[in-house]
Amino acid sequence: MTPTHTALIVPIPAAEPAVARHRARLDRAASWGVPAHITIVYPFLAPAAVTATVPAELREAIGAIPRFTATLTHVDWFGTTVAWLAPTPSAPFKALTHAVTARFPEAQPYEGAHPDVVPHLTIGHDHPHDTLRAAADDAATHLPLTADITAVHLIQGIPAPGGPWRTTATFPLGA
């Protein structure tokens, strides 16, 4: 199947032991093959719009943000329908989003649906609150989790179960 979407994410492998089994049941992106991550921009550009100049522009924009260490410190919520892990600090993730959207204004996170982007790692969403609460409580027992943030991945795929997403490019943060 031909990919229909792209995204810019920061995979957080250290979070997999805390969230993988919950995401498998409660986060549709996991069924797409997307790993535990913090989104920088989704959707990014249509795959056909990722022309030869896009990687160089991303490399420059992302490379302007220094590498950093982030710690997933606690569970938080968007209303009662989305449970997520909060990264500290969150400002560098916001800086990455801003750097990308300044370069690609047509690629607003979540298609502009949320004016204030909140960096987060989703545990689960759109399931009964008690189910999400149990998953969140379990994930919290694994915290804090620390990760060195050194690169942003451009991934592409189909937003549907079994439509595996794959990394097509990796862009290092600055030194």
mmCIF file with all atom_site columns, C-alpha atoms in Angstrom:
data_model
loop_
_atom_site.group_PDB
_atom_site.id
_atom_site.type_symbol
_atom_site.label_atom_id
_atom_site.label_alt_id
_atom_site.label_comp_id
_atom_site.label_asym_id
_atom_site.label_entity_id
_atom_site.label_seq_id
_atom_site.pdbx_PDB_ins_code
_atom_site.Cartn_x
_atom_site.Cartn_y
_atom_site.Cartn_z
_atom_site.occupancy
_atom_site.B_iso_or_equiv
_atom_site.pdbx_formal_charge
_atom_site.auth_seq_id
_atom_site.auth_comp_id
_atom_site.auth_asym_id
_atom_site.auth_atom_id
_atom_site.pdbx_PDB_model_num
ATOM 1   C CA . MET A 1 1   ? 0.000   0.000  0.000  1.00 0.00 ? 1   MET A CA 1
ATOM 2   C CA . THR A 1 2   ? 1.227   3.472  -0.821 1.00 0.00 ? 2   THR A CA 1
ATOM 3   C CA . PRO A 1 3   ? 1.741   5.744  2.211  1.00 0.00 ? 3   PRO A CA 1
ATOM 4   C CA . THR A 1 4   ? -0.765  8.585  2.473  1.00 0.00 ? 4   THR A CA 1
ATOM 5   C CA . HIS A 1 5   ? 0.601   10.528 5.455  1.00 0.00 ? 5   HIS A CA 1
ATOM 6   C CA . THR A 1 6   ? 3.849   11.645 7.049  1.00 0.00 ? 6   THR A CA 1
ATOM 7   C CA . ALA A 1 7   ? 4.704   12.735 10.569 1.00 0.00 ? 7   ALA A CA 1
ATOM 8   C CA . LEU A 1 8   ? 7.667   14.090 12.482 1.00 0.00 ? 8   LEU A CA 1
ATOM 9   C CA . ILE A 1 9   ? 8.138   12.300 15.787 1.00 0.00 ? 9   ILE A CA 1
ATOM 10  C CA . VAL A 1 10  ? 10.666  11.702 18.528 1.00 0.00 ? 10  VAL A CA 1
ATOM 11  C CA . PRO A 1 11  ? 10.548  7.988  19.383 1.00 0.00 ? 11  PRO A CA 1
ATOM 12  C CA . ILE A 1 12  ? 10.954  7.303  23.106 1.00 0.00 ? 12  ILE A CA 1
ATOM 13  C CA . PRO A 1 13  ? 12.091  3.656  23.339 1.00 0.00 ? 13  PRO A CA 1
ATOM 14  C CA . ALA A 1 14  ? 12.594  3.974  27.108 1.00 0.00 ? 14  ALA A CA 1
ATOM 15  C CA . ALA A 1 15  ? 8.814   4.380  27.452 1.00 0.00 ? 15  ALA A CA 1
ATOM 16  C CA . GLU A 1 16  ? 7.907   1.117  25.723 1.00 0.00 ? 16  GLU A CA 1
ATOM 17  C CA . PRO A 1 17  ? 8.006   -1.018 28.915 1.00 0.00 ? 17  PRO A CA 1
ATOM 18  C CA . ALA A 1 18  ? 5.602   1.425  30.580 1.00 0.00 ? 18  ALA A CA 1
ATOM 19  C CA . VAL A 1 19  ? 3.138   1.947  27.742 1.00 0.00 ? 19  VAL A CA 1
ATOM 20  C CA . ALA A 1 20  ? 3.446   -0.678 24.983 1.00 0.00 ? 20  ALA A CA 1
ATOM 21  C CA . ARG A 1 21  ? 0.790   -3.080 26.259 1.00 0.00 ? 21  ARG A CA 1
ATOM 22  C CA . HIS A 1 22  ? -1.602  -0.214 26.973 1.00 0.00 ? 22  HIS A CA 1
ATOM 23  C CA . ARG A 1 23  ? -0.994  1.486  23.639 1.00 0.00 ? 23  ARG A CA 1
ATOM 24  C CA . ALA A 1 24  ? -1.618  -1.822 21.857 1.00 0.00 ? 24  ALA A CA 1
ATOM 25  C CA . ARG A 1 25  ? -5.184  -1.766 23.229 1.00 0.00 ? 25  ARG A CA 1
ATOM 26  C CA . LEU A 1 26  ? -5.879  1.936  23.675 1.00 0.00 ? 26  LEU A CA 1
ATOM 27  C CA . ASP A 1 27  ? -3.948  3.999  21.083 1.00 0.00 ? 27  ASP A CA 1
ATOM 28  C CA . ARG A 1 28  ? -4.833  3.477  17.432 1.00 0.00 ? 28  ARG A CA 1
ATOM 29  C CA . ALA A 1 29  ? -1.390  4.747  16.319 1.00 0.00 ? 29  ALA A CA 1
ATOM 30  C CA . ALA A 1 30  ? 0.155   1.663  17.918 1.00 0.00 ? 30  ALA A CA 1
ATOM 31  C CA . SER A 1 31  ? -1.965  -0.498 15.573 1.00 0.00 ? 31  SER A CA 1
ATOM 32  C CA . TRP A 1 32  ? -0.434  1.461  12.701 1.00 0.00 ? 32  TRP A CA 1
ATOM 33  C CA . GLY A 1 33  ? 3.045   0.419  13.848 1.00 0.00 ? 33  GLY A CA 1
ATOM 34  C CA . VAL A 1 34  ? 4.002   3.806  15.303 1.00 0.00 ? 34  VAL A CA 1
ATOM 35  C CA . PRO A 1 35  ? 6.272   3.414  18.364 1.00 0.00 ? 35  PRO A CA 1
ATOM 36  C CA . ALA A 1 36  ? 5.911   5.251  21.673 1.00 0.00 ? 36  ALA A CA 1
ATOM 37  C CA . HIS A 1 37  ? 6.773   8.821  20.761 1.00 0.00 ? 37  HIS A CA 1
ATOM 38  C CA . ILE A 1 38  ? 6.282   12.525 21.216 1.00 0.00 ? 38  ILE A CA 1
ATOM 39  C CA . THR A 1 39  ? 4.800   14.131 18.127 1.00 0.00 ? 39  THR A CA 1
ATOM 40  C CA . ILE A 1 40  ? 6.513   17.158 16.645 1.00 0.00 ? 40  ILE A CA 1
ATOM 41  C CA . VAL A 1 41  ? 4.125   17.602 13.680 1.00 0.00 ? 41  VAL A CA 1
ATOM 42  C CA . TYR A 1 42  ? 1.287   15.343 12.508 1.00 0.00 ? 42  TYR A CA 1
ATOM 43  C CA . PRO A 1 43  ? 0.231   15.346 9.831  1.00 0.00 ? 43  PRO A CA 1
ATOM 44  C CA . PHE A 1 44  ? 3.340   16.777 8.182  1.00 0.00 ? 44  PHE A CA 1
ATOM 45  C CA . LEU A 1 45  ? 3.282   16.885 4.367  1.00 0.00 ? 45  LEU A CA 1
ATOM 46  C CA . ALA A 1 46  ? 1.674   14.465 1.948  1.00 0.00 ? 46  ALA A CA 1
ATOM 47  C CA . PRO A 1 47  ? 4.351   11.941 0.918  1.00 0.00 ? 47  PRO A CA 1
ATOM 48  C CA . ALA A 1 48  ? 4.368   13.311 -2.652 1.00 0.00 ? 48  ALA A CA 1
ATOM 49  C CA . ALA A 1 49  ? 5.089   16.798 -1.260 1.00 0.00 ? 49  ALA A CA 1
ATOM 50  C CA . VAL A 1 50  ? 8.274   15.602 0.458  1.00 0.00 ? 50  VAL A CA 1
ATOM 51  C CA . THR A 1 51  ? 10.462  16.735 -2.412 1.00 0.00 ? 51  THR A CA 1
ATOM 52  C CA . ALA A 1 52  ? 14.255  16.669 -2.632 1.00 0.00 ? 52  ALA A CA 1
ATOM 53  C CA . THR A 1 53  ? 14.546  20.038 -0.836 1.00 0.00 ? 53  THR A CA 1
ATOM 54  C CA . VAL A 1 54  ? 12.451  19.092 2.201  1.00 0.00 ? 54  VAL A CA 1
ATOM 55  C CA . PRO A 1 55  ? 15.100  16.983 3.999  1.00 0.00 ? 55  PRO A CA 1
ATOM 56  C CA . ALA A 1 56  ? 17.670  19.780 3.800  1.00 0.00 ? 56  ALA A CA 1
ATOM 57  C CA . GLU A 1 57  ? 15.154  22.278 5.162  1.00 0.00 ? 57  GLU A CA 1
ATOM 58  C CA . LEU A 1 58  ? 14.225  19.924 8.004  1.00 0.00 ? 58  LEU A CA 1
ATOM 59  C CA . ARG A 1 59  ? 17.890  19.224 8.759  1.00 0.00 ? 59  ARG A CA 1
ATOM 60  C CA . GLU A 1 60  ? 18.527  22.955 9.097  1.00 0.00 ? 60  GLU A CA 1
ATOM 61  C CA . ALA A 1 61  ? 15.414  23.698 11.175 1.00 0.00 ? 61  ALA A CA 1
ATOM 62  C CA . ILE A 1 62  ? 15.819  20.733 13.523 1.00 0.00 ? 62  ILE A CA 1
ATOM 63  C CA . GLY A 1 63  ? 19.590  21.110 13.750 1.00 0.00 ? 63  GLY A CA 1
ATOM 64  C CA . ALA A 1 64  ? 19.112  24.609 15.176 1.00 0.00 ? 64  ALA A CA 1
ATOM 65  C CA . ILE A 1 65  ? 17.619  23.078 18.347 1.00 0.00 ? 65  ILE A CA 1
ATOM 66  C CA . PRO A 1 66  ? 20.216  21.635 20.770 1.00 0.00 ? 66  PRO A CA 1
ATOM 67  C CA . ARG A 1 67  ? 20.070  18.040 21.953 1.00 0.00 ? 67  ARG A CA 1
ATOM 68  C CA . PHE A 1 68  ? 18.538  17.647 25.390 1.00 0.00 ? 68  PHE A CA 1
ATOM 69  C CA . THR A 1 69  ? 17.480  15.144 28.007 1.00 0.00 ? 69  THR A CA 1
ATOM 70  C CA . ALA A 1 70  ? 13.794  14.775 28.820 1.00 0.00 ? 70  ALA A CA 1
ATOM 71  C CA . THR A 1 71  ? 12.139  12.954 31.673 1.00 0.00 ? 71  THR A CA 1
ATOM 72  C CA . LEU A 1 72  ? 8.615   11.580 31.562 1.00 0.00 ? 72  LEU A CA 1
ATOM 73  C CA . THR A 1 73  ? 7.580   12.653 35.034 1.00 0.00 ? 73  THR A CA 1
ATOM 74  C CA . HIS A 1 74  ? 3.852   12.114 35.454 1.00 0.00 ? 74  HIS A CA 1
ATOM 75  C CA . VAL A 1 75  ? 0.554   11.177 33.862 1.00 0.00 ? 75  VAL A CA 1
ATOM 76  C CA . ASP A 1 76  ? -1.713  13.958 32.663 1.00 0.00 ? 76  ASP A CA 1
ATOM 77  C CA . TRP A 1 77  ? -5.004  14.144 30.791 1.00 0.00 ? 77  TRP A CA 1
ATOM 78  C CA . PHE A 1 78  ? -6.748  15.945 27.965 1.00 0.00 ? 78  PHE A CA 1
ATOM 79  C CA . GLY A 1 79  ? -10.206 16.007 29.510 1.00 0.00 ? 79  GLY A CA 1
ATOM 80  C CA . THR A 1 80  ? -11.172 12.474 30.462 1.00 0.00 ? 80  THR A CA 1
ATOM 81  C CA . THR A 1 81  ? -10.552 10.940 27.044 1.00 0.00 ? 81  THR A CA 1
ATOM 82  C CA . VAL A 1 82  ? -6.758  11.030 26.551 1.00 0.00 ? 82  VAL A CA 1
ATOM 83  C CA . ALA A 1 83  ? -4.194  9.791  29.087 1.00 0.00 ? 83  ALA A CA 1
ATOM 84  C CA . TRP A 1 84  ? -0.594  10.767 28.431 1.00 0.00 ? 84  TRP A CA 1
ATOM 85  C CA . LEU A 1 85  ? 2.884   11.019 29.898 1.00 0.00 ? 85  LEU A CA 1
ATOM 86  C CA . ALA A 1 86  ? 4.277   14.511 30.381 1.00 0.00 ? 86  ALA A CA 1
ATOM 87  C CA . PRO A 1 87  ? 7.866   15.290 29.371 1.00 0.00 ? 87  PRO A CA 1
ATOM 88  C CA . THR A 1 88  ? 9.995   17.684 31.383 1.00 0.00 ? 88  THR A CA 1
ATOM 89  C CA . PRO A 1 89  ? 11.215  19.962 30.007 1.00 0.00 ? 89  PRO A CA 1
ATOM 90  C CA . SER A 1 90  ? 8.536   20.431 27.374 1.00 0.00 ? 90  SER A CA 1
ATOM 91  C CA . ALA A 1 91  ? 9.931   23.668 25.924 1.00 0.00 ? 91  ALA A CA 1
ATOM 92  C CA . PRO A 1 92  ? 12.477  21.986 23.596 1.00 0.00 ? 92  PRO A CA 1
ATOM 93  C CA . PHE A 1 93  ? 9.719   19.855 22.039 1.00 0.00 ? 93  PHE A CA 1
ATOM 94  C CA . LYS A 1 94  ? 7.681   23.023 21.477 1.00 0.00 ? 94  LYS A CA 1
ATOM 95  C CA . ALA A 1 95  ? 10.784  24.659 19.970 1.00 0.00 ? 95  ALA A CA 1
ATOM 96  C CA . LEU A 1 96  ? 11.093  21.758 17.520 1.00 0.00 ? 96  LEU A CA 1
ATOM 97  C CA . THR A 1 97  ? 7.447   22.122 16.508 1.00 0.00 ? 97  THR A CA 1
ATOM 98  C CA . HIS A 1 98  ? 7.869   25.868 16.070 1.00 0.00 ? 98  HIS A CA 1
ATOM 99  C CA . ALA A 1 99  ? 11.075  25.442 14.028 1.00 0.00 ? 99  ALA A CA 1
ATOM 100 C CA . VAL A 1 100 ? 9.335   23.029 11.657 1.00 0.00 ? 100 VAL A CA 1
ATOM 101 C CA . THR A 1 101 ? 6.105   25.014 11.312 1.00 0.00 ? 101 THR A CA 1
ATOM 102 C CA . ALA A 1 102 ? 8.031   28.248 10.751 1.00 0.00 ? 102 ALA A CA 1
ATOM 103 C CA . ARG A 1 103 ? 9.709   26.539 7.795  1.00 0.00 ? 103 ARG A CA 1
ATOM 104 C CA . PHE A 1 104 ? 6.550   24.705 6.666  1.00 0.00 ? 104 PHE A CA 1
ATOM 105 C CA . PRO A 1 105 ? 3.558   26.871 7.681  1.00 0.00 ? 105 PRO A CA 1
ATOM 106 C CA . GLU A 1 106 ? 1.189   24.617 5.750  1.00 0.00 ? 106 GLU A CA 1
ATOM 107 C CA . ALA A 1 107 ? 2.014   21.777 8.177  1.00 0.00 ? 107 ALA A CA 1
ATOM 108 C CA . GLN A 1 108 ? 0.280   22.831 11.373 1.00 0.00 ? 108 GLN A CA 1
ATOM 109 C CA . PRO A 1 109 ? 0.143   20.186 14.115 1.00 0.00 ? 109 PRO A CA 1
ATOM 110 C CA . TYR A 1 110 ? -3.144  18.290 14.129 1.00 0.00 ? 110 TYR A CA 1
ATOM 111 C CA . GLU A 1 111 ? -4.173  20.464 11.165 1.00 0.00 ? 111 GLU A CA 1
ATOM 112 C CA . GLY A 1 112 ? -4.452  23.473 13.479 1.00 0.00 ? 112 GLY A CA 1
ATOM 113 C CA . ALA A 1 113 ? -7.145  21.869 15.652 1.00 0.00 ? 113 ALA A CA 1
ATOM 114 C CA . HIS A 1 114 ? -5.276  22.689 18.876 1.00 0.00 ? 114 HIS A CA 1
ATOM 115 C CA . PRO A 1 115 ? -3.799  26.204 19.037 1.00 0.00 ? 115 PRO A CA 1
ATOM 116 C CA . ASP A 1 116 ? -1.529  25.366 21.982 1.00 0.00 ? 116 ASP A CA 1
ATOM 117 C CA . VAL A 1 117 ? 0.426   22.216 21.237 1.00 0.00 ? 117 VAL A CA 1
ATOM 118 C CA . VAL A 1 118 ? 1.182   20.246 24.396 1.00 0.00 ? 118 VAL A CA 1
ATOM 119 C CA . PRO A 1 119 ? 4.085   17.802 24.041 1.00 0.00 ? 119 PRO A CA 1
ATOM 120 C CA . HIS A 1 120 ? 2.949   14.402 25.266 1.00 0.00 ? 120 HIS A CA 1
ATOM 121 C CA . LEU A 1 121 ? 3.351   10.658 24.898 1.00 0.00 ? 121 LEU A CA 1
ATOM 122 C CA . THR A 1 122 ? -0.064  9.061  24.507 1.00 0.00 ? 122 THR A CA 1
ATOM 123 C CA . ILE A 1 123 ? -0.955  6.085  26.688 1.00 0.00 ? 123 ILE A CA 1
ATOM 124 C CA . GLY A 1 124 ? -4.485  5.750  25.319 1.00 0.00 ? 124 GLY A CA 1
ATOM 125 C CA . HIS A 1 125 ? -7.520  7.653  24.103 1.00 0.00 ? 125 HIS A CA 1
ATOM 126 C CA . ASP A 1 126 ? -11.216 7.425  23.330 1.00 0.00 ? 126 ASP A CA 1
ATOM 127 C CA . HIS A 1 127 ? -11.917 4.431  25.563 1.00 0.00 ? 127 HIS A CA 1
ATOM 128 C CA . PRO A 1 128 ? -13.930 4.267  28.793 1.00 0.00 ? 128 PRO A CA 1
ATOM 129 C CA . HIS A 1 129 ? -12.392 6.481  31.455 1.00 0.00 ? 129 HIS A CA 1
ATOM 130 C CA . ASP A 1 130 ? -11.997 3.606  33.923 1.00 0.00 ? 130 ASP A CA 1
ATOM 131 C CA . THR A 1 131 ? -10.005 1.658  31.326 1.00 0.00 ? 131 THR A CA 1
ATOM 132 C CA . LEU A 1 132 ? -7.790  4.646  30.595 1.00 0.00 ? 132 LEU A CA 1
ATOM 133 C CA . ARG A 1 133 ? -7.389  5.370  34.323 1.00 0.00 ? 133 ARG A CA 1
ATOM 134 C CA . ALA A 1 134 ? -6.186  1.809  35.000 1.00 0.00 ? 134 ALA A CA 1
ATOM 135 C CA . ALA A 1 135 ? -3.647  2.060  32.164 1.00 0.00 ? 135 ALA A CA 1
ATOM 136 C CA . ALA A 1 136 ? -2.495  5.480  33.371 1.00 0.00 ? 136 ALA A CA 1
ATOM 137 C CA . ASP A 1 137 ? -2.104  4.241  36.937 1.00 0.00 ? 137 ASP A CA 1
ATOM 138 C CA . ASP A 1 138 ? -0.025  1.296  35.749 1.00 0.00 ? 138 ASP A CA 1
ATOM 139 C CA . ALA A 1 139 ? 2.160   3.464  33.487 1.00 0.00 ? 139 ALA A CA 1
ATOM 140 C CA . ALA A 1 140 ? 2.770   5.843  36.403 1.00 0.00 ? 140 ALA A CA 1
ATOM 141 C CA . THR A 1 141 ? 4.437   3.033  38.365 1.00 0.00 ? 141 THR A CA 1
ATOM 142 C CA . HIS A 1 142 ? 7.263   3.071  35.792 1.00 0.00 ? 142 HIS A CA 1
ATOM 143 C CA . LEU A 1 143 ? 7.998   6.779  36.150 1.00 0.00 ? 143 LEU A CA 1
ATOM 144 C CA . PRO A 1 144 ? 10.196  8.695  35.946 1.00 0.00 ? 144 PRO A CA 1
ATOM 145 C CA . LEU A 1 145 ? 11.688  7.640  32.606 1.00 0.00 ? 145 LEU A CA 1
ATOM 146 C CA . THR A 1 146 ? 14.565  9.565  31.081 1.00 0.00 ? 146 THR A CA 1
ATOM 147 C CA . ALA A 1 147 ? 15.542  9.792  27.409 1.00 0.00 ? 147 ALA A CA 1
ATOM 148 C CA . ASP A 1 148 ? 18.265  11.597 25.507 1.00 0.00 ? 148 ASP A CA 1
ATOM 149 C CA . ILE A 1 149 ? 16.568  13.494 22.691 1.00 0.00 ? 149 ILE A CA 1
ATOM 150 C CA . THR A 1 150 ? 19.002  13.552 19.790 1.00 0.00 ? 150 THR A CA 1
ATOM 151 C CA . ALA A 1 151 ? 16.929  13.281 16.593 1.00 0.00 ? 151 ALA A CA 1
ATOM 152 C CA . VAL A 1 152 ? 13.536  13.708 14.970 1.00 0.00 ? 152 VAL A CA 1
ATOM 153 C CA . HIS A 1 153 ? 12.240  10.967 12.668 1.00 0.00 ? 153 HIS A CA 1
ATOM 154 C CA . LEU A 1 154 ? 10.249  11.543 9.497  1.00 0.00 ? 154 LEU A CA 1
ATOM 155 C CA . ILE A 1 155 ? 7.864   8.617  9.236  1.00 0.00 ? 155 ILE A CA 1
ATOM 156 C CA . GLN A 1 156 ? 5.290   7.743  6.619  1.00 0.00 ? 156 GLN A CA 1
ATOM 157 C CA . GLY A 1 157 ? 2.440   5.312  6.380  1.00 0.00 ? 157 GLY A CA 1
ATOM 158 C CA . ILE A 1 158 ? -1.290  4.842  6.292  1.00 0.00 ? 158 ILE A CA 1
ATOM 159 C CA . PRO A 1 159 ? -3.400  5.819  9.325  1.00 0.00 ? 159 PRO A CA 1
ATOM 160 C CA . ALA A 1 160 ? -5.112  2.439  9.523  1.00 0.00 ? 160 ALA A CA 1
ATOM 161 C CA . PRO A 1 161 ? -4.474  -0.831 11.342 1.00 0.00 ? 161 PRO A CA 1
ATOM 162 C CA . GLY A 1 162 ? -1.797  -2.880 9.632  1.00 0.00 ? 162 GLY A CA 1
ATOM 163 C CA . GLY A 1 163 ? -0.638  0.071  7.531  1.00 0.00 ? 163 GLY A CA 1
ATOM 164 C CA . PRO A 1 164 ? 2.923   -0.039 8.831  1.00 0.00 ? 164 PRO A CA 1
ATOM 165 C CA . TRP A 1 165 ? 4.654   3.262  9.299  1.00 0.00 ? 165 TRP A CA 1
ATOM 166 C CA . ARG A 1 166 ? 8.369   3.401  8.643  1.00 0.00 ? 166 ARG A CA 1
ATOM 167 C CA . THR A 1 167 ? 11.123  5.902  9.222  1.00 0.00 ? 167 THR A CA 1
ATOM 168 C CA . THR A 1 168 ? 12.214  7.487  5.949  1.00 0.00 ? 168 THR A CA 1
ATOM 169 C CA . ALA A 1 169 ? 14.724  9.986  7.367  1.00 0.00 ? 169 ALA A CA 1
ATOM 170 C CA . THR A 1 170 ? 16.282  10.979 10.664 1.00 0.00 ? 170 THR A CA 1
ATOM 171 C CA . PHE A 1 171 ? 17.293  14.549 11.474 1.00 0.00 ? 171 PHE A CA 1
ATOM 172 C CA . PRO A 1 172 ? 19.792  15.144 14.289 1.00 0.00 ? 172 PRO A CA 1
ATOM 173 C CA . LEU A 1 173 ? 19.347  17.934 16.771 1.00 0.00 ? 173 LEU A CA 1
ATOM 174 C CA . GLY A 1 174 ? 22.226  20.369 17.227 1.00 0.00 ? 174 GLY A CA 1
ATOM 175 C CA . ALA A 1 175 ? 25.216  19.743 19.447 1.00 0.00 ? 175 ALA A CA 1
#
